[in-house]
Coordinates of C-alpha atoms in Angstrom, one line a residue:
Chain G
X1 CA 9.3 18.8 -24.2
X2 CA 10.1 18.0 -27.8
X3 CA 11.4 14.4 -26.9
X4 CA 7.4 13.5 -26.3
X5 CA 6.7 14.6 -29.6
X6 CA 9.5 12.9 -31.3
X7 CA 8.7 9.4 -29.8
X8 CA 5.3 9.4 -31.1
X9 CA 3.7 9.9 -34.2
X10 CA 2.2 13.4 -34.7
X11 CA -0.8 11.9 -36.9
X12 CA -2.8 10.2 -34.6
X13 CA -5.0 11.8 -32.1
X14 CA -3.4 11.3 -28.8
X15 CA -4.6 10.1 -26.0
X16 CA -3.7 10.5 -22.6
X17 CA -5.3 10.2 -18.7
X18 CA -7.8 12.5 -17.8
X19 CA -6.9 16.1 -15.6
X20 CA -10.3 15.7 -13.8
X21 CA -9.8 15.3 -9.7
X22 CA -9.9 17.5 -7.5
X23 CA -8.3 18.0 -3.6
X24 CA -11.2 16.0 -2.5
X25 CA -10.6 13.2 -4.6
X26 CA -7.2 13.2 -3.1
X27 CA -8.3 13.0 0.2
X28 CA -10.9 10.0 -0.9
X29 CA -8.0 7.9 -2.5
X30 CA -5.5 8.7 0.4
X31 CA -7.7 8.2 3.2
X32 CA -9.8 5.8 2.0
X33 CA -6.9 3.3 1.0
X34 CA -5.9 3.5 4.6
X35 CA -8.4 4.1 7.0
X36 CA -9.1 0.1 6.9
X37 CA -6.2 0.2 9.0
X38 CA -8.1 1.2 11.9
X39 CA -10.2 -1.6 11.2
X40 CA -8.0 -4.4 11.3
X41 CA -4.2 -4.8 11.4
X42 CA -3.1 -1.9 13.8
X43 CA -4.3 -4.2 16.5
X44 CA -1.6 -6.6 15.9
X45 CA 0.7 -3.8 17.5
X46 CA -0.9 -4.5 20.8
X47 CA 0.2 -8.1 20.2
X48 CA 3.8 -7.5 19.9
X49 CA 4.2 -5.3 22.5
X50 CA 1.0 -3.9 24.6
X51 CA -1.8 -2.2 24.8
X52 CA 0.4 0.9 25.6
X53 CA 2.9 -0.1 23.2
X54 CA 0.0 -0.2 20.5
X55 CA -0.4 3.8 21.4
X56 CA 3.0 4.5 21.4
X57 CA 3.5 3.7 18.5
X58 CA 0.1 5.3 17.0
X59 CA 2.0 8.5 17.8
X60 CA 5.8 7.7 16.6
X61 CA 4.6 6.0 13.4
X62 CA 2.0 9.0 13.0
X63 CA 5.3 11.0 13.0
X64 CA 7.2 8.8 10.5
X65 CA 4.1 9.5 8.3
X66 CA 3.9 13.0 8.5
X67 CA 7.5 13.1 7.7
X68 CA 6.4 11.1 4.8
X69 CA 3.4 13.3 3.8
X70 CA 5.6 16.4 4.2
X71 CA 8.6 15.2 1.8
X72 CA 5.8 13.3 -0.8
X73 CA 4.0 16.8 -1.0
X74 CA 7.1 18.6 -2.0
X75 CA 8.5 16.1 -4.9
X76 CA 5.3 15.4 -6.2
X77 CA 4.1 19.2 -6.6
X78 CA 7.1 19.1 -8.5
X79 CA 7.2 15.7 -10.1
X80 CA 3.6 15.8 -10.9
X81 CA 3.6 12.5 -13.2
X82 CA 1.6 9.4 -12.8
X83 CA 3.4 6.1 -11.2
X84 CA 4.2 9.1 -8.0
X85 CA 6.9 7.9 -6.2
X86 CA 8.5 6.0 -9.2
X87 CA 8.4 9.0 -11.6
X88 CA 10.3 10.9 -8.5
X89 CA 12.6 7.6 -8.2
X90 CA 13.3 8.0 -12.0
X91 CA 14.0 12.0 -12.1
X92 CA 16.0 12.0 -8.7
X93 CA 17.8 8.8 -7.9
X94 CA 18.3 6.6 -11.5
X95 CA 16.0 4.1 -13.4
X96 CA 17.0 0.6 -11.3
X97 CA 16.0 2.8 -8.2
X98 CA 12.9 3.7 -10.2
X99 CA 12.1 -0.2 -11.0
X100 CA 12.2 -1.4 -7.9
X101 CA 9.9 1.8 -6.4
X102 CA 7.5 0.6 -8.7
X103 CA 7.6 -3.2 -7.6
X104 CA 7.0 -1.9 -4.3
X105 CA 4.2 0.0 -4.9
X106 CA 2.6 -2.4 -7.2
X107 CA 3.4 -5.3 -4.2
X108 CA 2.2 -3.2 -1.4
X109 CA -1.3 -2.0 -3.1
X110 CA -2.1 -5.4 -4.4
X111 CA -1.1 -7.1 -1.5
X112 CA -3.4 -4.5 0.8
X113 CA -5.7 -4.7 -2.2
X114 CA -5.9 -8.7 -0.7
X115 CA -5.6 -8.1 2.8
X116 CA -8.6 -5.8 2.2
X117 CA -10.8 -8.3 0.1
X118 CA -10.1 -11.3 2.5
X119 CA -11.1 -9.1 5.4
X120 CA -14.7 -8.0 3.8
X121 CA -15.3 -11.5 2.5
X122 CA -14.4 -13.2 6.1
X123 CA -16.7 -10.9 8.2
X124 CA -19.6 -11.0 5.9
X125 CA -19.2 -14.9 5.9
X126 CA -18.6 -14.9 9.9
X127 CA -21.9 -12.1 10.5
X128 CA -24.2 -14.4 8.1
X129 CA -22.8 -17.4 9.7
X130 CA -24.2 -16.0 13.1
X131 CA -27.3 -15.0 11.4
X132 CA -27.8 -18.9 10.6
X133 CA -26.3 -19.4 7.3
X134 CA -24.9 -22.9 6.6
X135 CA -21.9 -23.7 4.8
X136 CA -21.5 -20.3 3.5
X137 CA -17.5 -20.0 1.7
X138 CA -15.8 -16.1 1.4
X139 CA -14.4 -17.1 -2.0
X140 CA -17.4 -15.3 -4.0
X141 CA -17.4 -12.3 -1.7
X142 CA -13.5 -12.0 -2.2
X143 CA -14.3 -12.2 -5.9
X144 CA -17.0 -10.1 -5.7
X145 CA -15.1 -7.3 -4.3
X146 CA -11.8 -7.3 -6.6
X147 CA -13.8 -7.8 -9.7
X148 CA -16.5 -5.0 -9.5
X149 CA -14.0 -2.6 -8.3
X150 CA -12.0 -3.8 -10.9
X151 CA -15.1 -2.8 -13.1
X152 CA -15.3 0.6 -11.4
X153 CA -11.2 1.2 -12.1
X154 CA -11.7 0.3 -15.8
X155 CA -14.8 2.5 -16.1
X156 CA -13.0 6.0 -15.2
X157 CA -11.6 7.7 -12.4
X158 CA -13.8 10.0 -11.8
X159 CA -17.0 7.8 -10.5
X160 CA -14.2 5.8 -8.8
X161 CA -13.4 8.4 -6.5
X162 CA -16.3 9.8 -5.9
X163 CA -17.7 6.9 -5.1
X164 CA -14.4 6.0 -2.9
X165 CA -14.9 9.5 -0.9
X166 CA -18.6 8.4 -0.3
X167 CA -17.9 5.3 1.6
X168 CA -14.9 6.6 3.0
X169 CA -16.6 9.5 4.7
X170 CA -19.2 6.8 5.8
X171 CA -16.4 4.4 7.3
X172 CA -14.8 7.5 9.4
X173 CA -18.5 8.6 10.5
X174 CA -19.1 5.3 11.8
X175 CA -15.6 5.9 14.0
X176 CA -16.6 9.2 14.8
X177 CA -20.3 7.9 16.1
X178 CA -18.6 4.6 17.9
X179 CA -16.7 7.2 19.9
X180 CA -19.4 9.3 21.1
X181 CA -21.9 6.7 21.6
X182 CA -19.5 4.8 24.3
X183 CA -19.6 8.4 26.3
X184 CA -15.8 8.7 25.9
X185 CA -15.9 11.6 28.6
X186 CA -16.8 9.4 31.3
X187 CA -14.3 6.6 32.1
X188 CA -15.9 3.5 33.4
X189 CA -19.2 3.4 32.3
X190 CA -18.9 2.0 29.1
X191 CA -15.1 2.2 28.9
X192 CA -13.0 0.3 30.8
X193 CA -9.4 1.3 30.0
X194 CA -8.3 1.6 33.6
X195 CA -9.3 -2.2 34.1
X196 CA -8.2 -3.1 30.4
X197 CA -4.6 -1.8 30.6
X198 CA -3.4 -1.8 33.8
X199 CA 0.2 -1.1 35.5
X200 CA 1.0 -5.0 35.3
X201 CA 0.1 -5.7 31.1
X202 CA 0.6 -2.0 29.6
X203 CA 3.7 -3.4 28.5
X204 CA 3.8 -7.1 28.5
X205 CA 7.5 -7.2 26.8
X206 CA 8.7 -4.3 28.6
X207 CA 10.5 -1.9 25.8
X208 CA 11.3 -4.2 23.2
X209 CA 8.0 -5.2 22.8
X210 CA 7.2 -1.1 22.0
X211 CA 10.3 -1.9 19.5
X212 CA 8.5 -4.9 17.9
X213 CA 5.1 -3.0 17.7
X214 CA 6.2 -0.2 15.4
X215 CA 5.8 -2.9 12.4
X216 CA 1.9 -3.4 12.6
X217 CA 1.9 0.5 13.9
X218 CA 2.7 1.1 9.8
X219 CA -0.7 -0.1 9.6
X220 CA -2.4 2.6 11.0
X221 CA -1.4 5.0 8.2
X222 CA 0.1 2.8 5.1
X223 CA -0.9 3.7 1.5
X224 CA -1.3 7.8 2.5
X225 CA 1.3 8.3 0.1
X226 CA -0.8 6.5 -2.4
X227 CA -2.2 10.3 -3.2
X228 CA 0.8 10.8 -5.6
X229 CA -0.5 8.0 -8.0
X230 CA -3.2 10.5 -9.1
X231 CA -0.8 13.4 -9.9
X232 CA -1.6 13.1 -13.6
X233 CA -4.9 13.3 -13.3
X234 CA -5.7 16.1 -10.8
X235 CA -6.7 19.3 -12.5
X236 CA -4.0 21.4 -10.5
X237 CA -1.2 18.9 -8.9
X238 CA 0.4 21.9 -7.0
X239 CA -2.2 22.7 -5.1
X240 CA -4.5 19.6 -5.1
X241 CA -1.6 17.2 -4.0
X242 CA -0.4 19.0 -0.9
X243 CA -3.7 19.9 0.3
X244 CA -5.4 16.4 0.2
X245 CA -2.5 14.7 1.3
X246 CA -2.2 16.7 4.5
X247 CA -6.0 16.9 5.4
X248 CA -6.1 13.0 4.7
X249 CA -2.7 12.6 7.0
X250 CA -4.5 15.0 10.1
X251 CA -7.6 13.2 9.4
X252 CA -5.9 9.6 10.0
X253 CA -4.3 11.1 12.9
X254 CA -7.4 11.8 14.5
X255 CA -8.9 8.3 13.4
X256 CA -5.7 6.5 15.0
X257 CA -6.2 8.0 18.5
X258 CA -10.6 7.8 18.5
X259 CA -9.5 4.2 17.2
X260 CA -7.2 3.5 19.9
X261 CA -9.1 4.7 22.9
X262 CA -12.3 2.8 22.1
X263 CA -10.5 -0.2 21.4
X264 CA -8.3 -0.3 24.1
X265 CA -11.1 0.6 26.8
X266 CA -13.4 -2.4 25.3
X267 CA -11.1 -5.6 24.8
X268 CA -8.8 -7.1 26.6
X269 CA -5.5 -6.8 25.2
X270 CA -4.8 -10.3 24.6
X271 CA -8.1 -10.6 22.1
X272 CA -7.0 -6.9 20.7
X273 CA -3.8 -8.3 19.5
X274 CA -5.0 -11.1 17.9
X275 CA -8.5 -9.8 16.3
X276 CA -8.9 -9.2 12.8
X277 CA -11.7 -6.9 13.4
X278 CA -10.9 -4.8 16.9
X279 CA -13.5 -2.1 15.7
X280 CA -16.4 -4.7 15.5
X281 CA -15.5 -6.5 18.3
X282 CA -15.4 -3.5 20.3
X283 CA -18.8 -2.8 19.3
X284 CA -19.9 -6.6 20.5
X285 CA -18.1 -5.9 23.4
X286 CA -20.9 -2.8 24.1
X287 CA -23.5 -5.3 23.5
X288 CA -25.7 -2.9 21.0
X289 CA -26.7 -4.4 18.2
X290 CA -26.9 -0.9 16.7
X291 CA -23.2 -0.2 17.1
X292 CA -22.7 -3.9 16.1
X293 CA -24.2 -2.9 12.6
X294 CA -22.8 0.3 12.0
X295 CA -19.0 -1.4 12.9
X296 CA -19.8 -4.2 10.6
X297 CA -20.4 -1.6 7.3
X298 CA -18.2 0.7 8.9
X299 CA -15.4 -2.3 8.4
X300 CA -16.9 -3.5 5.3
X301 CA -17.2 0.0 3.6
X302 CA -13.6 1.0 4.6
X303 CA -12.0 -2.3 3.2
X304 CA -13.8 -1.8 -0.4
X305 CA -12.6 2.2 0.1
X306 CA -9.2 0.5 0.7
X307 CA -9.4 -2.1 -2.2
X308 CA -10.8 0.2 -4.7
X309 CA -7.8 3.0 -4.3
X310 CA -5.3 0.1 -4.3
X311 CA -6.5 -1.0 -7.7
X312 CA -6.4 2.6 -8.9
X313 CA -2.8 2.8 -7.6
X314 CA -1.3 -0.2 -8.4
X315 CA -2.9 -0.2 -12.1
X316 CA -1.3 3.8 -12.2
X317 CA 2.2 2.5 -11.4
X318 CA 2.3 -0.7 -13.7
X319 CA 0.9 1.4 -16.6
X320 CA 4.2 4.1 -16.1
X321 CA 6.2 1.0 -16.1
X322 CA 5.3 0.0 -19.5
X323 CA 5.1 3.6 -20.6
X324 CA 8.9 4.1 -19.8
X325 CA 9.7 0.1 -21.6
X326 CA 10.6 -0.9 -17.9
X327 CA 7.9 -3.4 -19.2
X328 CA 6.7 -4.2 -22.6
X329 CA 4.8 -0.6 -23.7
X330 CA 1.7 -2.9 -24.2
X331 CA 0.8 -2.0 -21.0
X332 CA 0.6 1.7 -21.2
X333 CA -2.5 1.6 -23.2
X334 CA -5.0 4.3 -22.3
X335 CA -8.6 3.4 -23.0
X336 CA -9.9 6.1 -25.6
X337 CA -13.2 6.4 -24.1
X338 CA -12.7 5.7 -20.2
X339 CA -9.5 7.1 -20.4
X340 CA -7.9 4.8 -17.7
X341 CA -4.7 2.5 -18.2
X342 CA -7.1 -0.4 -18.8
X343 CA -4.7 -3.2 -20.0
X344 CA -2.7 -2.6 -16.3
X345 CA -6.1 -2.9 -14.3
X346 CA -7.2 -6.0 -16.3
X347 CA -3.8 -7.6 -15.9
X348 CA -3.2 -6.8 -12.0
X349 CA -6.8 -8.2 -11.3
X350 CA -5.9 -12.4 -12.1
X351 CA -2.7 -11.8 -9.8
X352 CA -5.1 -10.1 -6.8
X353 CA -7.4 -13.2 -7.3
X354 CA -5.1 -15.4 -7.2
X355 CA -3.3 -14.1 -4.1
X356 CA -6.3 -13.7 -2.2
X357 CA -6.9 -17.6 -2.6
X358 CA -4.0 -18.5 -1.6
X359 CA -2.4 -16.1 1.1
X360 CA -4.3 -15.3 4.9
X361 CA -4.6 -12.2 5.8
X362 CA -1.6 -11.6 8.2
X363 CA 1.2 -12.8 5.8
X364 CA -0.8 -10.2 2.8
X365 CA -0.3 -7.7 5.8
X366 CA 3.0 -8.3 6.3
X367 CA 3.9 -8.4 2.7
X368 CA 2.5 -5.0 2.0
X369 CA 4.1 -3.3 5.2
X370 CA 7.6 -4.6 3.9
X371 CA 7.3 -3.0 0.3
X372 CA 5.7 0.1 2.3
X373 CA 8.9 0.0 4.5
X374 CA 11.3 -0.3 1.7
X375 CA 9.6 2.8 -0.3
X376 CA 9.7 5.0 2.5
X377 CA 13.9 4.2 3.5
X378 CA 13.8 5.1 -0.1
X379 CA 11.9 8.2 0.3
X380 CA 14.2 9.7 3.2
X381 CA 17.1 9.6 0.9
X382 CA 15.3 10.7 -1.9
X383 CA 14.1 13.9 -0.8
X384 CA 18.1 14.8 0.4
X385 CA 19.2 14.0 -2.9
X386 CA 16.7 15.8 -4.3
X387 CA 17.4 19.4 -2.8
X388 CA 20.9 18.3 -3.7
X389 CA 20.6 18.0 -7.2
X390 CA 18.1 21.0 -7.3
X391 CA 18.5 23.5 -4.6
X392 CA 15.5 25.3 -3.7
X393 CA 15.1 28.4 -6.6
X394 CA 16.7 26.5 -9.4
X395 CA 12.9 25.0 -10.2
X396 CA 9.6 26.0 -9.0
X397 CA 8.2 23.7 -6.3
X398 CA 4.6 23.6 -5.7
X399 CA 5.2 23.2 -2.1
X400 CA 8.4 23.4 0.0
X401 CA 8.5 21.7 3.3
X402 CA 9.7 23.1 6.6
X403 CA 12.9 21.5 8.5
X404 CA 14.8 20.0 5.8
X405 CA 16.4 18.0 6.4
X406 CA 15.2 16.7 9.7
X407 CA 11.8 15.2 8.4
X408 CA 14.2 13.3 6.5
X409 CA 16.4 12.2 9.1
X410 CA 13.8 11.2 11.1
X411 CA 12.1 9.2 8.7
X412 CA 15.5 7.2 8.0
X413 CA 15.8 6.8 11.7
X414 CA 12.4 5.2 12.3
X415 CA 12.6 3.0 9.3
X416 CA 15.7 1.4 10.8
X417 CA 13.6 0.6 14.2
X418 CA 10.8 -0.6 12.3
X419 CA 13.4 -2.8 9.7
X420 CA 14.6 -4.2 13.3
X421 CA 10.7 -4.4 14.4
X422 CA 9.8 -6.7 11.6
X423 CA 13.1 -8.7 12.5
X424 CA 11.4 -9.5 16.1
X425 CA 8.8 -12.1 14.7
X426 CA 9.0 -11.5 11.0
X427 CA 12.8 -12.0 10.1
X428 CA 12.8 -14.7 7.8
X429 CA 9.9 -13.0 5.7
X430 CA 11.9 -9.6 5.7
X431 CA 15.0 -11.5 4.4
X432 CA 13.0 -13.6 1.8
X433 CA 11.7 -10.2 0.4
X434 CA 14.7 -8.7 0.1
X435 CA 16.3 -11.4 -1.9
X436 CA 13.2 -11.5 -4.0
X437 CA 14.0 -7.4 -4.8
X438 CA 17.9 -8.3 -4.9
X439 CA 17.0 -10.8 -8.0
X440 CA 14.4 -8.9 -9.8
X441 CA 17.1 -5.9 -9.4
X442 CA 19.7 -7.8 -11.2
X443 CA 17.6 -9.0 -13.7
X444 CA 16.6 -5.1 -14.3
X445 CA 20.1 -3.8 -14.7
X446 CA 21.9 -6.6 -16.7
X447 CA 19.4 -7.4 -19.0
X448 CA 16.0 -6.1 -19.1
X449 CA 17.4 -2.3 -19.3
X450 CA 18.3 -2.7 -22.7
X451 CA 15.2 -2.2 -24.0
X452 CA 14.5 1.5 -22.3
X453 CA 15.4 4.5 -24.1
X454 CA 17.9 6.8 -22.0
X455 CA 17.3 10.4 -22.0
X456 CA 13.4 10.0 -23.1
X457 CA 12.9 8.8 -19.4
X458 CA 13.5 12.2 -18.1
X459 CA 10.5 14.3 -19.0
X460 CA 10.7 17.2 -16.5
X461 CA 11.3 20.4 -17.9
X462 CA 14.4 20.8 -15.0
X463 CA 17.8 22.5 -15.8
X464 CA 20.5 19.8 -15.5
X465 CA 20.9 18.6 -12.1
X466 CA 23.8 19.5 -10.0
X467 CA 26.9 17.8 -9.9
X468 CA 26.5 16.1 -12.9
Chain F
X1 CA -30.8 -20.1 2.3
X2 CA -31.1 -16.6 1.6
X3 CA -27.3 -16.3 1.7
X4 CA -26.8 -19.3 -0.5
X5 CA -28.5 -17.2 -3.1
X6 CA -26.2 -14.2 -1.9
X7 CA -23.5 -16.4 -2.9
X8 CA -24.1 -17.6 -5.8
X9 CA -25.4 -14.2 -7.1
X10 CA -22.1 -12.7 -6.2
X11 CA -20.5 -15.5 -8.7
X12 CA -22.9 -14.4 -11.0
X13 CA -22.1 -10.9 -10.9
X14 CA -18.5 -11.5 -11.0
X15 CA -18.7 -13.5 -13.9
X16 CA -20.7 -10.8 -15.6
X17 CA -18.6 -8.1 -15.0
X18 CA -15.3 -9.8 -15.8
X19 CA -17.3 -10.7 -19.6
X20 CA -17.9 -7.4 -19.9
X21 CA -14.5 -6.3 -19.4
X22 CA -13.1 -8.8 -21.8
X23 CA -15.7 -8.0 -24.3
X24 CA -14.9 -4.3 -24.3
X25 CA -11.0 -4.6 -24.3
X26 CA -11.2 -6.7 -27.1
X27 CA -13.5 -4.5 -28.8
X28 CA -11.0 -1.0 -28.0
X29 CA -8.3 -2.8 -29.2
X30 CA -9.6 -4.3 -32.4
X31 CA -11.0 -0.7 -33.3
X32 CA -8.1 1.6 -32.4
X33 CA -4.4 1.1 -33.5
X34 CA -1.6 0.3 -31.2
X35 CA 0.1 3.2 -31.7
X36 CA -2.5 5.6 -30.8
X37 CA -3.5 3.4 -27.7
X38 CA -0.1 3.7 -26.2
X39 CA 0.7 7.5 -27.3
X40 CA 0.2 8.9 -23.9
X41 CA 3.8 10.7 -22.4
X42 CA 4.8 11.6 -19.5
X43 CA 5.2 15.0 -18.3
X44 CA 3.7 16.1 -21.5
X45 CA 1.0 18.1 -20.3
X46 CA 3.7 19.8 -17.6
X47 CA 5.4 21.1 -20.6
X48 CA 2.1 22.6 -22.1
X49 CA 0.6 24.3 -19.2
X50 CA 3.0 24.5 -16.5
X51 CA 5.9 27.2 -18.2
X52 CA 8.7 26.3 -15.1
X53 CA 10.0 29.7 -15.1
X54 CA 11.4 31.4 -11.9
Chain O
X1 CA 26.6 11.3 -26.4
X2 CA 25.3 9.4 -28.9
X3 CA 21.6 8.5 -28.5
X4 CA 20.9 5.2 -27.7
X5 CA 18.5 3.3 -29.3
X6 CA 16.9 0.0 -27.8
X7 CA 16.8 -2.4 -29.7
X8 CA 13.6 -4.2 -30.8
X9 CA 12.1 -7.0 -28.8
X10 CA 10.0 -9.8 -30.4
X11 CA 6.4 -10.3 -29.0
X12 CA 7.5 -14.0 -27.4
X13 CA 10.4 -12.3 -25.5
X14 CA 8.0 -9.6 -23.8
X15 CA 5.7 -12.4 -23.0
X16 CA 8.7 -14.4 -21.1
X17 CA 9.9 -10.8 -18.9
X18 CA 6.3 -10.6 -17.7
X19 CA 6.4 -14.7 -17.1
X20 CA 9.7 -14.0 -15.4
X21 CA 8.3 -11.4 -13.0
X22 CA 5.1 -13.0 -12.5
X23 CA 7.1 -16.4 -11.4
X24 CA 9.3 -14.3 -9.4
X25 CA 6.5 -12.8 -7.9
X26 CA 4.7 -16.2 -6.8
X27 CA 8.2 -17.8 -5.6
X28 CA 8.6 -14.6 -2.9
X29 CA 4.9 -15.0 -1.5
X30 CA 5.4 -19.3 -2.1
X31 CA 8.6 -20.1 -0.9
X32 CA 8.6 -18.9 2.7
X33 CA 5.0 -20.4 2.8
X34 CA 6.4 -23.8 1.7
X35 CA 9.1 -23.5 4.3
X36 CA 7.5 -22.7 7.1
X37 CA 8.6 -19.3 7.9
X38 CA 5.5 -17.4 7.4
X39 CA 3.4 -16.5 10.1
X40 CA 4.1 -15.4 13.9
X41 CA 6.7 -17.3 15.6
X42 CA 5.4 -17.9 19.2
X43 CA 5.6 -20.0 22.4
X44 CA 3.1 -21.4 24.1
X45 CA 3.2 -21.1 28.0
X46 CA 1.1 -24.3 28.8
X47 CA -1.5 -24.4 31.8
X48 CA -3.5 -27.4 32.7
X49 CA -7.3 -26.7 33.1
X50 CA -7.2 -22.8 32.6
X51 CA -9.3 -20.7 34.7
X52 CA -9.7 -16.9 34.7
X53 CA -7.7 -17.4 37.9
X54 CA -4.7 -19.1 36.4
X55 CA -4.9 -16.9 33.0
X56 CA -4.4 -14.1 35.6
X57 CA -7.3 -12.1 34.7
X58 CA -8.8 -9.6 36.7
X59 CA -12.9 -9.5 37.5
X60 CA -13.5 -6.3 35.1
X61 CA -11.4 -7.8 32.1
X62 CA -13.4 -11.2 32.8
X63 CA -16.5 -9.5 32.0
X64 CA -15.4 -8.3 29.0
X65 CA -14.4 -11.6 27.6
X66 CA -17.6 -13.1 28.2
X67 CA -19.6 -10.3 26.7
X68 CA -17.4 -11.3 23.3
X69 CA -18.6 -14.8 24.2
X70 CA -15.3 -16.5 25.3
X71 CA -14.4 -19.1 28.3
X72 CA -11.3 -19.7 29.4
X73 CA -10.8 -22.9 27.1
X74 CA -11.5 -20.3 24.3
X75 CA -9.6 -17.5 25.5
X76 CA -6.4 -20.0 26.6
X77 CA -5.0 -19.9 23.0
X78 CA -4.7 -16.0 22.6
X79 CA -3.7 -15.6 26.3
X80 CA -0.7 -17.8 26.9
X81 CA 1.1 -17.8 23.3
X82 CA 3.4 -15.1 23.3
X83 CA 6.2 -13.8 21.3
X84 CA 10.0 -14.8 22.3
X85 CA 12.1 -11.7 21.3
X86 CA 15.5 -13.7 22.2
X87 CA 17.5 -12.2 19.5
X88 CA 19.7 -14.7 17.3
X89 CA 22.5 -12.1 16.5
X90 CA 23.4 -14.8 13.2
X91 CA 20.3 -14.0 11.8
X92 CA 20.2 -10.2 13.0
X93 CA 23.7 -9.8 11.0
X94 CA 22.2 -12.0 8.1
X95 CA 19.4 -9.6 7.5
X96 CA 21.8 -6.7 7.9
X97 CA 23.9 -7.6 5.1
X98 CA 21.2 -8.7 2.8
X99 CA 19.1 -5.3 3.2
X100 CA 22.3 -3.2 3.3
X101 CA 23.9 -4.9 0.4
X102 CA 20.8 -4.5 -1.4
X103 CA 20.4 -0.6 -1.0
X104 CA 24.2 -0.4 -1.8
X105 CA 23.7 -2.2 -5.0
X106 CA 20.3 -0.8 -5.9
X107 CA 21.7 3.3 -5.5
X108 CA 24.8 2.6 -7.0
X109 CA 23.7 0.8 -9.8
X110 CA 21.1 3.2 -10.4
X111 CA 23.4 6.0 -10.3
X112 CA 25.4 4.2 -13.2
X113 CA 22.0 4.8 -15.1
X114 CA 21.2 7.7 -13.9
X115 CA 24.5 9.2 -15.7
X116 CA 23.8 8.1 -18.5
X117 CA 20.0 9.8 -18.5
X118 CA 21.6 12.9 -17.9
X119 CA 24.4 12.7 -20.9
X120 CA 22.0 11.7 -22.9
X121 CA 19.0 14.4 -22.2
X122 CA 21.6 17.3 -21.5
X123 CA 24.8 16.2 -23.5
X124 CA 28.2 16.0 -22.0
X125 CA 29.0 19.8 -21.7
X126 CA 28.6 21.7 -18.8

C-alpha cells in the first residue's frame, strides 16, 4: 500500500523478515510449543477433578481448541502478518484490543518458556541426583536452555524451526513408543486402568471437579495458536498456515489421548495430579530402564522445543508492537543478516531468566493459562466481528471455516466455563491478572496511544469495513 | 563430580553465547543506520505479491 | 479527516514507558505472591499414623505407589490434601465484575480508536 512507501525513506535498502518457511515448519512451531503439555501440566487436571475428569476435559478442551484452530486459520490466512492475533485484533476490533492481545501473547509465551526451562532444569537435576550427583543446582541448566534457544532464534528462523521439527518429532515418537511398549491392547498386563480408576475415585469431587479440571485441560493444547506468529515468514501463508495448524491439532489430539491412557493406567490419580513429570513417572512405574531413559529425553526435548517456539512467538509479538509505535520503534529492528527481530529477542531473554529464578512451575503455568484464556475469549468475538465487517466474498480469504458461528459460540461458552474453573482454586490470581490488564489498558488508551499513527496501522489491502 | 563440571560448563557456555549476542548486537547497530534497521513494514509483501481481487 | 501526526517522543520518555510496563509485569507476578494468594488452596484431611488401608488405597494402587518408591508416610501429603470447592459468592461476584468490566472497557475503547483509524484510512465519505 501507499502508506508503507510514505512512512519509510525510499533511499535505503529495506530489511524485512524472510519468507522461507513451509507447512512442516508451521507444524513444528505449533506442535513444538504444545507437546510439552503432555509431559507436564495436563495432569494437574486430575488433581482438580480426578482421572476421569482429566479425560473428559481432554475431549471438551480439544473441542475448544479445534474451534480455535478453525477460527484462527481463517483469520490468519487472510491477515498474514507477524504478530498473528495482534495484527488480527488491530484490523478487526481496534488498537487497544490489539495492544492487549499482544501482551497476552508475550505473557503466555514468556511464562510458558519459563515453565519449560524450569521443567527441563528440574528433571535434569533430579535424574542427575538419582545418579549420584551431590549439591547440584538447577539454575545453570535453566539459564543454559534459555540462552541457547535465544541464540538460535537470534541467528535465524529457518534453522530454529528445522531444529524444532526434529526435536518435536523425537519427543512425539517417545510418546508413541511408550504407548506401544506397555501393550495397550491387553489391559492388566502392564496397564492397570481398572485398578487405578475405579467407580469410587473416578470423579472424587463429582461434576464440579470436572468443571474445575478445565483449567489445566487447557494445557493439553495451549500454544497451538502460536502458528500464526510465523505468518510473515511463511512462503505461502494462505495455504501453509491452515494446513500446518490443522495437522498440528490432529497430532495433538492423538498425543493427548495416548498420554491420558498410559498415565492414568499406571499412576494412582492422587500422584498423577501432583507430579511434574507424569509420563516420566509412568515410565518409572513400568520398571523399564529403557522407557525411563526414553521419557527423560522426551520430556527434556519437548520442553526445549516448546521454549524455542515461545521465544520465536513472543519476539514476533513484541516486534510488531514496536513496528506500529505501540512501543518505541526501537524494538522493530530486523537484523540485516539473520532477518530476525533481534532486539526484541534480546530484550525478552533477561525477563524470561528473571521469571525463571523467582517463580515456580505452578505459578508460571497458571499465568500462561490465564493469558491464553483471555486470548481465546477475544478470538470468539473477533471472528464474529470479522464476518460482519467483511462478509464472505468481500475479500479474498485463504481458508473459510465451516459451520460459522457455531465454533465461535462453542469457544465462548467453553471460555466462560474455564473462567469458572480457574475461579475454583485460583480465583485470586485470575482477578490480580485482570487488574494488571486493566491498568495497562488505561495507560495505553489515555497516554501511550498518542504516539501511534492512526490510518497507517491498517495495512491490509481491503475495502472499508461494513458499518463504518 | 562429572555433574558439577556439567554445571560449570553450562554457565560458561551461556555466558559465551550472551557475549556473542551482545557483540553482534553492538556491531549491527553501529554499522547500519537506524532507519534501515527499522524499515520493515507490516503488510508490505501482501501488497506486492498478492493482489486481493475477487 | 485530517491526518493525525503523533508527537515525537524523547529517548528518555521511551525508556520510562518500557520501565512502566516492566514494573507492571513484575508487580502482577509479585503482588499475588507477596499477598499469599499464589498456589493451590487445599485443605488437609488429617489421619494419624497413615497406612495404605487408612489412606483407602486398593492393593493394585499400592503396587503402583511402591513401584514409584512411595510408602504411606510419603504418599500421605499427596492423598490427603484436597481442594475445597465451596463457592464464595462474594469472590465470584467480584471476579465477574472485574472480568466483565475489563472486556466492556476494552471493546468500547477499542471501537472508539478503531473509528478514527478507519476514518483516516478510508476518508469519511461512504
